[in-house]
mmCIF file with all atom_site columns, N, CA and C in Angstrom:
data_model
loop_
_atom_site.group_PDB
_atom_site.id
_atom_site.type_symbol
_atom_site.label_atom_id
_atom_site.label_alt_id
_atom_site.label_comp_id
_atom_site.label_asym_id
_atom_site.label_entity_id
_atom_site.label_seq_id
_atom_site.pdbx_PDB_ins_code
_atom_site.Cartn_x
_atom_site.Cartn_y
_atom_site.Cartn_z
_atom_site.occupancy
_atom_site.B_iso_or_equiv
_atom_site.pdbx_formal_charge
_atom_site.auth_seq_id
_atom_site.auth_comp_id
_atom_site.auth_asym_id
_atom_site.auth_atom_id
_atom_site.pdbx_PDB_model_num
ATOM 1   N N  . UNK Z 1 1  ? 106.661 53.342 45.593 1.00 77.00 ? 938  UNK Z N  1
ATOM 2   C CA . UNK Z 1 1  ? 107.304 52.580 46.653 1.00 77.00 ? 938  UNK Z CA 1
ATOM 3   C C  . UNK Z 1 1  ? 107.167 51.076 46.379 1.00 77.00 ? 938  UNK Z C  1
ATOM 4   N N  . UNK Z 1 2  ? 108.055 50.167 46.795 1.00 82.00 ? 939  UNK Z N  1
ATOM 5   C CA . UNK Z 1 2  ? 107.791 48.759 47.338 1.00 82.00 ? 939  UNK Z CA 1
ATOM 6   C C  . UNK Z 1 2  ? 106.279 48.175 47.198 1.00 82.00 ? 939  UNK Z C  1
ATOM 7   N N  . UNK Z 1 3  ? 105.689 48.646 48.343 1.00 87.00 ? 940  UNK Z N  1
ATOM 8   C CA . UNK Z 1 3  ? 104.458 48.339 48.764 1.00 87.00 ? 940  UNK Z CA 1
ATOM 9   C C  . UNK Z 1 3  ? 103.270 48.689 47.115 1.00 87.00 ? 940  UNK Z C  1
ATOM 10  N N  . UNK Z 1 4  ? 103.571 49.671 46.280 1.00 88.00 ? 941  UNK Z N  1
ATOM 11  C CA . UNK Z 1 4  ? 103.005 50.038 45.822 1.00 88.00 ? 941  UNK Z CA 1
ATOM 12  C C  . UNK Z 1 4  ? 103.194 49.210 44.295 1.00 88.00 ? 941  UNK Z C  1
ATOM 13  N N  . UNK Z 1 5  ? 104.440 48.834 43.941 1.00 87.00 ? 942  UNK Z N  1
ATOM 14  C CA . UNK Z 1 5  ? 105.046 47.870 43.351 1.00 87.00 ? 942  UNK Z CA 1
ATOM 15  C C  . UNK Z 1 5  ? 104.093 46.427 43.467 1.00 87.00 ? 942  UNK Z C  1
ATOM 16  N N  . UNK Z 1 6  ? 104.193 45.810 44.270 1.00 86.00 ? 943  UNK Z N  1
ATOM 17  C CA . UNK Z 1 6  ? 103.989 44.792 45.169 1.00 86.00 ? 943  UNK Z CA 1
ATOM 18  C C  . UNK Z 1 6  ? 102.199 44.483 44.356 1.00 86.00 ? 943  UNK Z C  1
ATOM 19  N N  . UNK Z 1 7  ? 101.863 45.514 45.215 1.00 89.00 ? 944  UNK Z N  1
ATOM 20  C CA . UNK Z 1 7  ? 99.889  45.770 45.134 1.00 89.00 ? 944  UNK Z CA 1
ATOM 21  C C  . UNK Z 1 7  ? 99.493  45.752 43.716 1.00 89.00 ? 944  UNK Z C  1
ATOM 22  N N  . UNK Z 1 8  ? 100.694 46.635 42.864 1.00 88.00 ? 945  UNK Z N  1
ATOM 23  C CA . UNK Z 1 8  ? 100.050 46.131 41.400 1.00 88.00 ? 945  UNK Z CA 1
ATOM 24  C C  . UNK Z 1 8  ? 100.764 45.159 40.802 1.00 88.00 ? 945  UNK Z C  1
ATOM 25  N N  . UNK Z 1 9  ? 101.572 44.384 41.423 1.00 84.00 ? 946  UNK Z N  1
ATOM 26  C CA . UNK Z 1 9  ? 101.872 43.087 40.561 1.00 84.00 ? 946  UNK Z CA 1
ATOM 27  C C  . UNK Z 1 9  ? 100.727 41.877 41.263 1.00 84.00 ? 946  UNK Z C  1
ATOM 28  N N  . UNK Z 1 10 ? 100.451 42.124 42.266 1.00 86.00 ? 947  UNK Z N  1
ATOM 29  C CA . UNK Z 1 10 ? 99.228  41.722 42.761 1.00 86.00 ? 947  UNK Z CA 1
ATOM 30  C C  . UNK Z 1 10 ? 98.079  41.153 42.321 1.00 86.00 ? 947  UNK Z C  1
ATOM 31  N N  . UNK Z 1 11 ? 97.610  42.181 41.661 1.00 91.00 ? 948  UNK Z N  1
ATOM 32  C CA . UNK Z 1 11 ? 96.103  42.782 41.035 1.00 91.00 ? 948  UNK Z CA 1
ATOM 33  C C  . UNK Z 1 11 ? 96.474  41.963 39.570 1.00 91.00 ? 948  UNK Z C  1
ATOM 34  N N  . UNK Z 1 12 ? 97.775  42.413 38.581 1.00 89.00 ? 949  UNK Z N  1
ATOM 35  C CA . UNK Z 1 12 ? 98.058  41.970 37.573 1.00 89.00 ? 949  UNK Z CA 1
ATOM 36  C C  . UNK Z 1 12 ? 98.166  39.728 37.807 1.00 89.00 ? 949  UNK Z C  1
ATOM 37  N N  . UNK Z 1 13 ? 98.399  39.632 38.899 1.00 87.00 ? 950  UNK Z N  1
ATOM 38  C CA . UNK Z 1 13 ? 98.553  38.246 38.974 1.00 87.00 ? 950  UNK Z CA 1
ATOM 39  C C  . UNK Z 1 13 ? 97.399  37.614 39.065 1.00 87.00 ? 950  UNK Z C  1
ATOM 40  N N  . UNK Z 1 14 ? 96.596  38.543 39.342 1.00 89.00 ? 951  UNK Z N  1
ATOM 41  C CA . UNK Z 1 14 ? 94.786  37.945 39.831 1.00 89.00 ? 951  UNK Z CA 1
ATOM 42  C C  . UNK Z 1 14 ? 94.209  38.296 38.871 1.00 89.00 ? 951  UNK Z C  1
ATOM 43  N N  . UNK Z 1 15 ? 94.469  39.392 37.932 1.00 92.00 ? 952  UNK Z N  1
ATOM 44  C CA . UNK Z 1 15 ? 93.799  39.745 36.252 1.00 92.00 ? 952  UNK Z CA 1
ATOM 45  C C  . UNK Z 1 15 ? 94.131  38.323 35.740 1.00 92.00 ? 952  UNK Z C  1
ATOM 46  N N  . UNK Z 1 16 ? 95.431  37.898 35.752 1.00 92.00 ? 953  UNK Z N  1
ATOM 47  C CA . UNK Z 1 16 ? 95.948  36.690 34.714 1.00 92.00 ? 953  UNK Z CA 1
ATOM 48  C C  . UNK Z 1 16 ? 95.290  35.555 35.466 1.00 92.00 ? 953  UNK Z C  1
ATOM 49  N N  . UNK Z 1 17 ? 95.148  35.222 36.837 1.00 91.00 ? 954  UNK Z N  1
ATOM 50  C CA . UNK Z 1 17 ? 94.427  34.130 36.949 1.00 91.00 ? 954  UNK Z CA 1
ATOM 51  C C  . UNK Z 1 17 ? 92.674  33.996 36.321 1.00 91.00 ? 954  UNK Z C  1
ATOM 52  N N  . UNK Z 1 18 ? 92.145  35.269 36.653 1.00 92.00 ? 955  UNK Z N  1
ATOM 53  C CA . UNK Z 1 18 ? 90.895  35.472 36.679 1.00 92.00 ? 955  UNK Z CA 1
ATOM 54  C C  . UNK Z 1 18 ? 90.505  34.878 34.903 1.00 92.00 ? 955  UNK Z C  1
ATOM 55  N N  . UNK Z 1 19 ? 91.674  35.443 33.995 1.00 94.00 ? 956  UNK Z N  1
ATOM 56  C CA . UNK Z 1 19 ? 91.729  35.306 32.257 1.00 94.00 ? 956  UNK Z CA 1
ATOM 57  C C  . UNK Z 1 19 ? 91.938  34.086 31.920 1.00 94.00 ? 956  UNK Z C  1
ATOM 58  N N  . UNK Z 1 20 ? 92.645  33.424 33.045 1.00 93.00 ? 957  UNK Z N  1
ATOM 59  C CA . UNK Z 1 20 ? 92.834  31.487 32.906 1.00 93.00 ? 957  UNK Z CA 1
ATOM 60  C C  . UNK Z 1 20 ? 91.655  30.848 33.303 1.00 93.00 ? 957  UNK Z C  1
ATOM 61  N N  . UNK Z 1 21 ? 90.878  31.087 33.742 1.00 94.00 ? 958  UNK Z N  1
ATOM 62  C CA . UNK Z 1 21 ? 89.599  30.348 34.098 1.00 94.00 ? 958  UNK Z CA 1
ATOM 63  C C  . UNK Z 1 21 ? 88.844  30.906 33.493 1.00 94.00 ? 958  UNK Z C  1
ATOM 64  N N  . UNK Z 1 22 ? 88.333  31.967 33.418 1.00 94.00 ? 959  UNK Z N  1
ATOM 65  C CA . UNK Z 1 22 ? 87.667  32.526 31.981 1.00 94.00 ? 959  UNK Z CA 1
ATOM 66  C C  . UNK Z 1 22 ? 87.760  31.333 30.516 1.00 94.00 ? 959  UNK Z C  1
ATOM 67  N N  . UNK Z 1 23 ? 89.076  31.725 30.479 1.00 95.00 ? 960  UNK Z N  1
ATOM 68  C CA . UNK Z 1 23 ? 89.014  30.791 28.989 1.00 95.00 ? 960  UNK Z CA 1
ATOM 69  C C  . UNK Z 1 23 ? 88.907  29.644 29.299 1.00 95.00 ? 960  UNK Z C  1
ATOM 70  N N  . UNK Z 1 24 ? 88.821  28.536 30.218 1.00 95.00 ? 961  UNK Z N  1
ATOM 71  C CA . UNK Z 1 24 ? 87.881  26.941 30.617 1.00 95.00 ? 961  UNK Z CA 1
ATOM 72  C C  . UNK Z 1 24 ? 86.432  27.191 30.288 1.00 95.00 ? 961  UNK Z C  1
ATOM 73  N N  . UNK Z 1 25 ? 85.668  28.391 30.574 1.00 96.00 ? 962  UNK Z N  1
ATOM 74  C CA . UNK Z 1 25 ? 83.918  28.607 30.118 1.00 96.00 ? 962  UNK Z CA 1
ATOM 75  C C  . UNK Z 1 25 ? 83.529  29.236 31.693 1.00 96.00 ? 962  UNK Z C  1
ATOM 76  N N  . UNK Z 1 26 ? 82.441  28.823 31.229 1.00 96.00 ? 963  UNK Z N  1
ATOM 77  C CA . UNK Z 1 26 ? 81.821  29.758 32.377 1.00 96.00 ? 963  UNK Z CA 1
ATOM 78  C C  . UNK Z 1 26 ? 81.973  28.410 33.364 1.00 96.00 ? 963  UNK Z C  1
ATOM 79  N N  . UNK Z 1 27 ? 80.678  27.272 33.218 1.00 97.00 ? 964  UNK Z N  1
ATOM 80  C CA . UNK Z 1 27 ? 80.880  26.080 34.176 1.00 97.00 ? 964  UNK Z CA 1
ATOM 81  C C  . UNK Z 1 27 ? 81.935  26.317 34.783 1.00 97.00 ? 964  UNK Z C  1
ATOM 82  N N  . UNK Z 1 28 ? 83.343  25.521 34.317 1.00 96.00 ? 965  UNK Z N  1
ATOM 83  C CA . UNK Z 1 28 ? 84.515  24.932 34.523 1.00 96.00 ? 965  UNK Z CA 1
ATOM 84  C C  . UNK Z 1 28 ? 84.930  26.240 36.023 1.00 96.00 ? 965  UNK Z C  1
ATOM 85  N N  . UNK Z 1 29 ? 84.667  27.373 35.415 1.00 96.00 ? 966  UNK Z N  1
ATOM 86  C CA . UNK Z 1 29 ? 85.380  28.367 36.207 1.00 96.00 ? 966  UNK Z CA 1
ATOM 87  C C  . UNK Z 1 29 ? 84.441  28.732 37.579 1.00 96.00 ? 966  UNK Z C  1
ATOM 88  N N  . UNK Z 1 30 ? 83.087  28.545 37.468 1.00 97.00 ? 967  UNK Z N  1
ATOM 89  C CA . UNK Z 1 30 ? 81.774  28.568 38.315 1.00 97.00 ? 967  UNK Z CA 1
ATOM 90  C C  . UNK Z 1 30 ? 82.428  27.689 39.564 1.00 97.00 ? 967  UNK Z C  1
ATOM 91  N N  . UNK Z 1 31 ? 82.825  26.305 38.894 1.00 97.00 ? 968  UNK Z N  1
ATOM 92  C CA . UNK Z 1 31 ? 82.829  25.025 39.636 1.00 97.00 ? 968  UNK Z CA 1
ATOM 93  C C  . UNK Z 1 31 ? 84.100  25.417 40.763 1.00 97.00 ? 968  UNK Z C  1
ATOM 94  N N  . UNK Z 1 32 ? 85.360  25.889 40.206 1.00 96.00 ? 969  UNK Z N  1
ATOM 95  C CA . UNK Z 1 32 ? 86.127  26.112 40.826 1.00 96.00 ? 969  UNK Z CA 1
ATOM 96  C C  . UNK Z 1 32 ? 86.007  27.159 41.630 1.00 96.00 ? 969  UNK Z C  1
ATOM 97  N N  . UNK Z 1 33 ? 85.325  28.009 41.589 1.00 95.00 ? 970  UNK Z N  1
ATOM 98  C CA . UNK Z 1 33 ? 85.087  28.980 42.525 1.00 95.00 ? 970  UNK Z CA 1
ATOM 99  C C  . UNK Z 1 33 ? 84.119  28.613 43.969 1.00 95.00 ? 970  UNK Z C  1
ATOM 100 N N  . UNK Z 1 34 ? 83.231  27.855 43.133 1.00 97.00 ? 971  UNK Z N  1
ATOM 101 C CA . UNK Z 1 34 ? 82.397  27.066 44.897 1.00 97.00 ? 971  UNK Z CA 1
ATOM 102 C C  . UNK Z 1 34 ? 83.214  26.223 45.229 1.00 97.00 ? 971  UNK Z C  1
ATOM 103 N N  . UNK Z 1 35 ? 83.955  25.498 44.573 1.00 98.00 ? 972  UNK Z N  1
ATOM 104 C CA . UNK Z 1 35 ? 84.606  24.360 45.215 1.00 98.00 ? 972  UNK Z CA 1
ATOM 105 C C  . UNK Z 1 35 ? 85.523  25.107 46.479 1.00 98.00 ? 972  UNK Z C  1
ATOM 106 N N  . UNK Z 1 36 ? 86.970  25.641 45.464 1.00 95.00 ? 973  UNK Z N  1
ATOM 107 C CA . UNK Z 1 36 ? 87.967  26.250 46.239 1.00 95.00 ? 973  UNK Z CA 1
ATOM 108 C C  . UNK Z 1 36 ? 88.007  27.223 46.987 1.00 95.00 ? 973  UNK Z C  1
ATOM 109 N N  . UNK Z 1 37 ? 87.104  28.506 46.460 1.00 94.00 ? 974  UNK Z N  1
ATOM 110 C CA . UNK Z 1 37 ? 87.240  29.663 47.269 1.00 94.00 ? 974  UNK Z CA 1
ATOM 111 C C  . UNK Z 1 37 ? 86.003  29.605 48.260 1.00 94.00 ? 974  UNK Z C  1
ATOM 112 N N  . UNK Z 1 38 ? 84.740  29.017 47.820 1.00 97.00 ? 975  UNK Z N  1
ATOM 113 C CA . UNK Z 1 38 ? 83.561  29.079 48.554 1.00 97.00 ? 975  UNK Z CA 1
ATOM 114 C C  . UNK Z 1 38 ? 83.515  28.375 49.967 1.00 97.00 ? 975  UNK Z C  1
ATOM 115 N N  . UNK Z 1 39 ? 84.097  26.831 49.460 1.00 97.00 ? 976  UNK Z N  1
ATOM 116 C CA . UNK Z 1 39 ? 84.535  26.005 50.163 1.00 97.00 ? 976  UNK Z CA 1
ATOM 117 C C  . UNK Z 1 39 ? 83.289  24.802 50.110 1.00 97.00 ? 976  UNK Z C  1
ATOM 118 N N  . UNK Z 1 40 ? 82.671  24.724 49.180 1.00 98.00 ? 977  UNK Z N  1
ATOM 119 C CA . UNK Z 1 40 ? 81.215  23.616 49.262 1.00 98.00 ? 977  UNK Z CA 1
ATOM 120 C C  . UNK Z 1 40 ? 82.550  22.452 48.389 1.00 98.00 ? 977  UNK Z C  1
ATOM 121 N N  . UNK Z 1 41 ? 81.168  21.285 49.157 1.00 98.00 ? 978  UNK Z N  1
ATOM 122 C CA . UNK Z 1 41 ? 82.239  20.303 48.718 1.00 98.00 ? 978  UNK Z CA 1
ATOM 123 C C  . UNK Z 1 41 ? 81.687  19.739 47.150 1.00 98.00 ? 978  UNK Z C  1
ATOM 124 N N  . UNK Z 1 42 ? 82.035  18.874 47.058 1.00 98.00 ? 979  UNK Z N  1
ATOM 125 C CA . UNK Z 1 42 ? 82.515  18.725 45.128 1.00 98.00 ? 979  UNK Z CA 1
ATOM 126 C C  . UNK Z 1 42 ? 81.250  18.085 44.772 1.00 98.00 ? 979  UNK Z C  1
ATOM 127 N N  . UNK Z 1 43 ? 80.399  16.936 45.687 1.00 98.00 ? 980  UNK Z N  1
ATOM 128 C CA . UNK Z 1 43 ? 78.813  16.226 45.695 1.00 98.00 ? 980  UNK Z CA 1
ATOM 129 C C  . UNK Z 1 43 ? 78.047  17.368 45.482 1.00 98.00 ? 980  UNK Z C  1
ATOM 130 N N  . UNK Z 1 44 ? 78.281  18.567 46.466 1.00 98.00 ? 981  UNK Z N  1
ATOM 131 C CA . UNK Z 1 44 ? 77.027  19.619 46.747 1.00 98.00 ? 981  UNK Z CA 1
ATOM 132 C C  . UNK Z 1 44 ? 77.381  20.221 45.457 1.00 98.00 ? 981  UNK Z C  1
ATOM 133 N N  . UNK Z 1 45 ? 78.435  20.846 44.653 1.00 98.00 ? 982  UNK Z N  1
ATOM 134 C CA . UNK Z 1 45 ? 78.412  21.792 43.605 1.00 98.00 ? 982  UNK Z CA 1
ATOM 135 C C  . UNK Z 1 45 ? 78.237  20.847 42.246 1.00 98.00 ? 982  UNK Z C  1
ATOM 136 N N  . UNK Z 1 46 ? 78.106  19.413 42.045 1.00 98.00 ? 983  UNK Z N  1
ATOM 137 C CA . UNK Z 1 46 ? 77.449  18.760 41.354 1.00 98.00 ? 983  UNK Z CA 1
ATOM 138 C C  . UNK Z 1 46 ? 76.054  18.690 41.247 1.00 98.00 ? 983  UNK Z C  1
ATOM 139 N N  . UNK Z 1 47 ? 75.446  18.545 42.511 1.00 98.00 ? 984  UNK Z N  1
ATOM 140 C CA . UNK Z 1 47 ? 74.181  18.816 42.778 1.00 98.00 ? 984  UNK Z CA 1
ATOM 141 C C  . UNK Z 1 47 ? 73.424  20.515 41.966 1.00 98.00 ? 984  UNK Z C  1
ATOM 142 N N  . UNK Z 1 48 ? 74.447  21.654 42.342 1.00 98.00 ? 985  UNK Z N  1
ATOM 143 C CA . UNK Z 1 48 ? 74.169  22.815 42.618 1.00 98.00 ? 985  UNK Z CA 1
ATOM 144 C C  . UNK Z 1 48 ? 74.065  23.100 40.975 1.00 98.00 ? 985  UNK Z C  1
ATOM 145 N N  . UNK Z 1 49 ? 74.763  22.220 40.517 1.00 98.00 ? 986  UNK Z N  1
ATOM 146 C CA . UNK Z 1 49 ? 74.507  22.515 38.579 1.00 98.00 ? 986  UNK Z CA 1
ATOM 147 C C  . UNK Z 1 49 ? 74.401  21.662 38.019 1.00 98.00 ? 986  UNK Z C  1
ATOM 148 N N  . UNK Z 1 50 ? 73.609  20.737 38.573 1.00 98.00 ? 987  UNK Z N  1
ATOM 149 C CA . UNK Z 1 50 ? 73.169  19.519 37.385 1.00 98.00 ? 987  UNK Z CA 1
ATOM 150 C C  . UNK Z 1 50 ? 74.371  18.943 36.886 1.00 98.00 ? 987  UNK Z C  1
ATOM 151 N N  . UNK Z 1 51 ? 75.127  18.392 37.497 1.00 98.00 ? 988  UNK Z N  1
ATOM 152 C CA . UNK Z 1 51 ? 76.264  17.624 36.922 1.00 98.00 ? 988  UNK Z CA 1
ATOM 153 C C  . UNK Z 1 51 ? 76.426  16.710 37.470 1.00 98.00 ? 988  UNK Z C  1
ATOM 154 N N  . UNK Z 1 52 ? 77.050  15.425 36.811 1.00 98.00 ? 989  UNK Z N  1
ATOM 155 C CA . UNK Z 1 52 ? 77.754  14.499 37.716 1.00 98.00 ? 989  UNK Z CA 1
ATOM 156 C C  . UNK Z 1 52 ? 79.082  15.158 38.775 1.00 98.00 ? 989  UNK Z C  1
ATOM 157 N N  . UNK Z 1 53 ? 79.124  13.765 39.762 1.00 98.00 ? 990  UNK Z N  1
ATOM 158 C CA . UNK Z 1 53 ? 80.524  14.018 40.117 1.00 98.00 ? 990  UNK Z CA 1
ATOM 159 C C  . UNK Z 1 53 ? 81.746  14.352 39.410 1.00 98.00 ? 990  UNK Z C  1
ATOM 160 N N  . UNK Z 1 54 ? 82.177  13.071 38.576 1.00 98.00 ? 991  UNK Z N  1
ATOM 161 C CA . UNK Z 1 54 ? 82.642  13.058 37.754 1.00 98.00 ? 991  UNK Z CA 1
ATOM 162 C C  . UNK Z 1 54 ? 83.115  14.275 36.753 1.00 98.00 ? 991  UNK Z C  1
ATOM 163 N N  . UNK Z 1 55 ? 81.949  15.570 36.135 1.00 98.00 ? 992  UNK Z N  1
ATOM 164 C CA . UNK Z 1 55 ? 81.777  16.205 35.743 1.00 98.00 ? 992  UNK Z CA 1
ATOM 165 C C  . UNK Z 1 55 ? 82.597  17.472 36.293 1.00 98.00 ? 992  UNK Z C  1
ATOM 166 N N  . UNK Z 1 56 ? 82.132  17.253 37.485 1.00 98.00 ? 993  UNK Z N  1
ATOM 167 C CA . UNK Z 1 56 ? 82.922  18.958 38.305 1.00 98.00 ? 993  UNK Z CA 1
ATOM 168 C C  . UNK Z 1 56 ? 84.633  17.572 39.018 1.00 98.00 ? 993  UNK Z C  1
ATOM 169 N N  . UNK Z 1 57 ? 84.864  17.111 39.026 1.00 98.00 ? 994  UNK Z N  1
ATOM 170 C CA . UNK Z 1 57 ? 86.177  16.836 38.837 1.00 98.00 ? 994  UNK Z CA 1
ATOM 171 C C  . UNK Z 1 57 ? 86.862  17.142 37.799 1.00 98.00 ? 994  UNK Z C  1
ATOM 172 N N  . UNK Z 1 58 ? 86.513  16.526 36.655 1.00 98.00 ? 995  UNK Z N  1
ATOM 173 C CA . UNK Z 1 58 ? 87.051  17.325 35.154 1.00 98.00 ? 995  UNK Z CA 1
ATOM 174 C C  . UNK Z 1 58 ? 87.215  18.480 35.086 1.00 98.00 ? 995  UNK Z C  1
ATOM 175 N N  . UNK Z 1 59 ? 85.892  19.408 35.640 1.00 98.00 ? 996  UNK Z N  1
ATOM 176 C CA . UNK Z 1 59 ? 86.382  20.730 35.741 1.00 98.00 ? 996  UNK Z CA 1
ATOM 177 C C  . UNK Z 1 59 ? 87.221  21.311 36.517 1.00 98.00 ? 996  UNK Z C  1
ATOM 178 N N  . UNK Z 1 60 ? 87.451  20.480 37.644 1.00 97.00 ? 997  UNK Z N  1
ATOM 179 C CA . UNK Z 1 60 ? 88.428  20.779 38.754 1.00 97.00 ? 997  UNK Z CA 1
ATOM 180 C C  . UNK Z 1 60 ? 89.889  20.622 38.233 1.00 97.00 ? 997  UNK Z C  1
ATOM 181 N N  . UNK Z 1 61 ? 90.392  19.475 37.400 1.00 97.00 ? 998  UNK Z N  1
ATOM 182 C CA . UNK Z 1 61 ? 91.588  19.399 37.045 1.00 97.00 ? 998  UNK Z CA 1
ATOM 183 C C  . UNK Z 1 61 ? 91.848  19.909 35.711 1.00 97.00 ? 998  UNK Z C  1
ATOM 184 N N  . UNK Z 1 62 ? 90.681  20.473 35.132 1.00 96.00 ? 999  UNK Z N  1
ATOM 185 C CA . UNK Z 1 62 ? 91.167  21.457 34.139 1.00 96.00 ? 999  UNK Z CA 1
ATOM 186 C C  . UNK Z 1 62 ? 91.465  22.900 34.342 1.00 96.00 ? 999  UNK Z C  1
ATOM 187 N N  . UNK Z 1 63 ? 90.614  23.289 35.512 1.00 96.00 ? 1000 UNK Z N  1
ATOM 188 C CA . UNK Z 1 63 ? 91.079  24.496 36.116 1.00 96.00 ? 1000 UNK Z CA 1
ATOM 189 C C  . UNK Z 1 63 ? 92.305  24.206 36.735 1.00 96.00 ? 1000 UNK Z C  1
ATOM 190 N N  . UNK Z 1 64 ? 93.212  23.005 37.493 1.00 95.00 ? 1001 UNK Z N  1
ATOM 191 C CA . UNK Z 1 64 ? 93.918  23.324 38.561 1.00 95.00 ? 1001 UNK Z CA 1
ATOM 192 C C  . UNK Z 1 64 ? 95.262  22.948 37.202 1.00 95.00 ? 1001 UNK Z C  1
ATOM 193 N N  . UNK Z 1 65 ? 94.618  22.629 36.096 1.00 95.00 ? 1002 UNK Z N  1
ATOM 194 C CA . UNK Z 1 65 ? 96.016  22.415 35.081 1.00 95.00 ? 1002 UNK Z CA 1
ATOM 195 C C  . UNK Z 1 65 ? 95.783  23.703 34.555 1.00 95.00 ? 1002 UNK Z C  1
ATOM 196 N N  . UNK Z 1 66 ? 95.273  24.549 34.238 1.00 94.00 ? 1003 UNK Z N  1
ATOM 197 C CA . UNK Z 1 66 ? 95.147  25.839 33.625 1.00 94.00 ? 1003 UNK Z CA 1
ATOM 198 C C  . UNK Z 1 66 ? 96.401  26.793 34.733 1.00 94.00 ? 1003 UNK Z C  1
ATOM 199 N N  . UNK Z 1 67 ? 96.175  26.797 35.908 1.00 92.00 ? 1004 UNK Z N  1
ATOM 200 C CA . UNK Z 1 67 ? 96.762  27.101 37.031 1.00 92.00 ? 1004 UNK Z CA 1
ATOM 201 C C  . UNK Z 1 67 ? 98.262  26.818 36.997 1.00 92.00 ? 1004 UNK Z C  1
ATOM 202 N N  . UNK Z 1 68 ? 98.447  25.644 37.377 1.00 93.00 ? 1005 UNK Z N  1
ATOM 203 C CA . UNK Z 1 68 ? 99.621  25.282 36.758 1.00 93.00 ? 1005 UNK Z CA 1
ATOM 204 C C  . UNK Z 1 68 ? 100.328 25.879 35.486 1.00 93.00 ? 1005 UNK Z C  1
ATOM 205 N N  . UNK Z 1 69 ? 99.866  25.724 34.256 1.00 91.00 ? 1006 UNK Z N  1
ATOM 206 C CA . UNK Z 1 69 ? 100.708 26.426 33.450 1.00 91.00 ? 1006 UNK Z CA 1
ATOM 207 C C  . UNK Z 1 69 ? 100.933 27.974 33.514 1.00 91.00 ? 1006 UNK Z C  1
ATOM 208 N N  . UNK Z 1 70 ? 99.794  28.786 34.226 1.00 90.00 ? 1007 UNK Z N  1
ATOM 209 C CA . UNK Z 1 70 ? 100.092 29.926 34.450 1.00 90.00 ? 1007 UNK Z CA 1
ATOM 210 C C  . UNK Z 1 70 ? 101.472 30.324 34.952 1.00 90.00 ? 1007 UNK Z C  1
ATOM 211 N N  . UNK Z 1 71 ? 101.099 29.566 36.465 1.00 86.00 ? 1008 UNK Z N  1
ATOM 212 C CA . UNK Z 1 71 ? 102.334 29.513 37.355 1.00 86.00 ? 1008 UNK Z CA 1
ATOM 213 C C  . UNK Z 1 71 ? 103.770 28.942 36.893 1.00 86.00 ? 1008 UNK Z C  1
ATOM 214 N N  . UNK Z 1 72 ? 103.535 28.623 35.753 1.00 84.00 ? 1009 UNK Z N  1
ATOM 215 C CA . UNK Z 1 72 ? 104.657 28.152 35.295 1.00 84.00 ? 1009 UNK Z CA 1
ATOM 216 C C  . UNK Z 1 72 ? 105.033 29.303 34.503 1.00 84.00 ? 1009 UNK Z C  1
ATOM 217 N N  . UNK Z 1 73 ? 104.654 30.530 33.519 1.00 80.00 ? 1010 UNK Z N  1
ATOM 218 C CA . UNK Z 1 73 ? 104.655 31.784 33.160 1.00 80.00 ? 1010 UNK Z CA 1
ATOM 219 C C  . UNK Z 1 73 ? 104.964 32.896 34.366 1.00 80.00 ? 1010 UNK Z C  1
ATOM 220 N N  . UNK Z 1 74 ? 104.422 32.636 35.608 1.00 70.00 ? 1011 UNK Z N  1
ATOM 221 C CA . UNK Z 1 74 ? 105.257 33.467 36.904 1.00 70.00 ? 1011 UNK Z CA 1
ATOM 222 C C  . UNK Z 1 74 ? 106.499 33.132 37.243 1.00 70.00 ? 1011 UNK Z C  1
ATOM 223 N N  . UNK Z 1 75 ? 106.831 32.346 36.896 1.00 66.00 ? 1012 UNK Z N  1
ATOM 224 C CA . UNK Z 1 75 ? 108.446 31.799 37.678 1.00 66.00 ? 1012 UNK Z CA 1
ATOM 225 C C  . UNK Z 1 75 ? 109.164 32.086 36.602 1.00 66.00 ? 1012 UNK Z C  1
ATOM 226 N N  . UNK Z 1 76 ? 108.684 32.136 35.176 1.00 65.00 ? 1013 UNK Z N  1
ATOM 227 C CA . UNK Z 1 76 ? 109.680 32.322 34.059 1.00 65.00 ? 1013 UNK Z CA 1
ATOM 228 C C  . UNK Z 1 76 ? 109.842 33.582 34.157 1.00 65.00 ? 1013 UNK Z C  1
ATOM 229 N N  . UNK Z 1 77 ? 109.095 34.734 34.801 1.00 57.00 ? 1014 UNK Z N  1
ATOM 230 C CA . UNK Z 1 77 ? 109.064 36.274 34.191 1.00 57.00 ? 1014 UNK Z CA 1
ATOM 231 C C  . UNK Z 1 77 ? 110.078 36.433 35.185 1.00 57.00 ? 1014 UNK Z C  1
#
């Protein structure tokens, strides 16, 4: 069905995100996960791994450009 369609293009869209932050390292992909999904702010998850600010920003816009080009591979398919 639809619904069933749907659920595994789903799962397949969250495999391919999960494989885009993967390949940034472990950090880069750590950082984005407390930042965005956790919701701690960007001082505290600097704090939380020994990094500068600075540091988990870089990782922030290398994850959110990793993202981007993905999404740019969803709109082409």
């Amino acid at each position: 069905t639809h619904d069933v369609e749907r659920s595994i293009a789903a799962r397949q869209h969250v495999a391919r995100v999960e494989q885009a932050l993967a390949a940034l390292g472990e950090r880069p992909a750590a950082v984005f996960r407390r930042h965005r999904i956790d919701g701690v702010a960007q001082r505290d998850v600097a704090a939380e791994f020994g990094v500068s600010l600075s540091t988990v920003e870089s990782d922030l816009r290398r994850a959110y450009r990793a993202l981007v080009d993905l999404r740019s591979t969803f709109d082409e398919a």
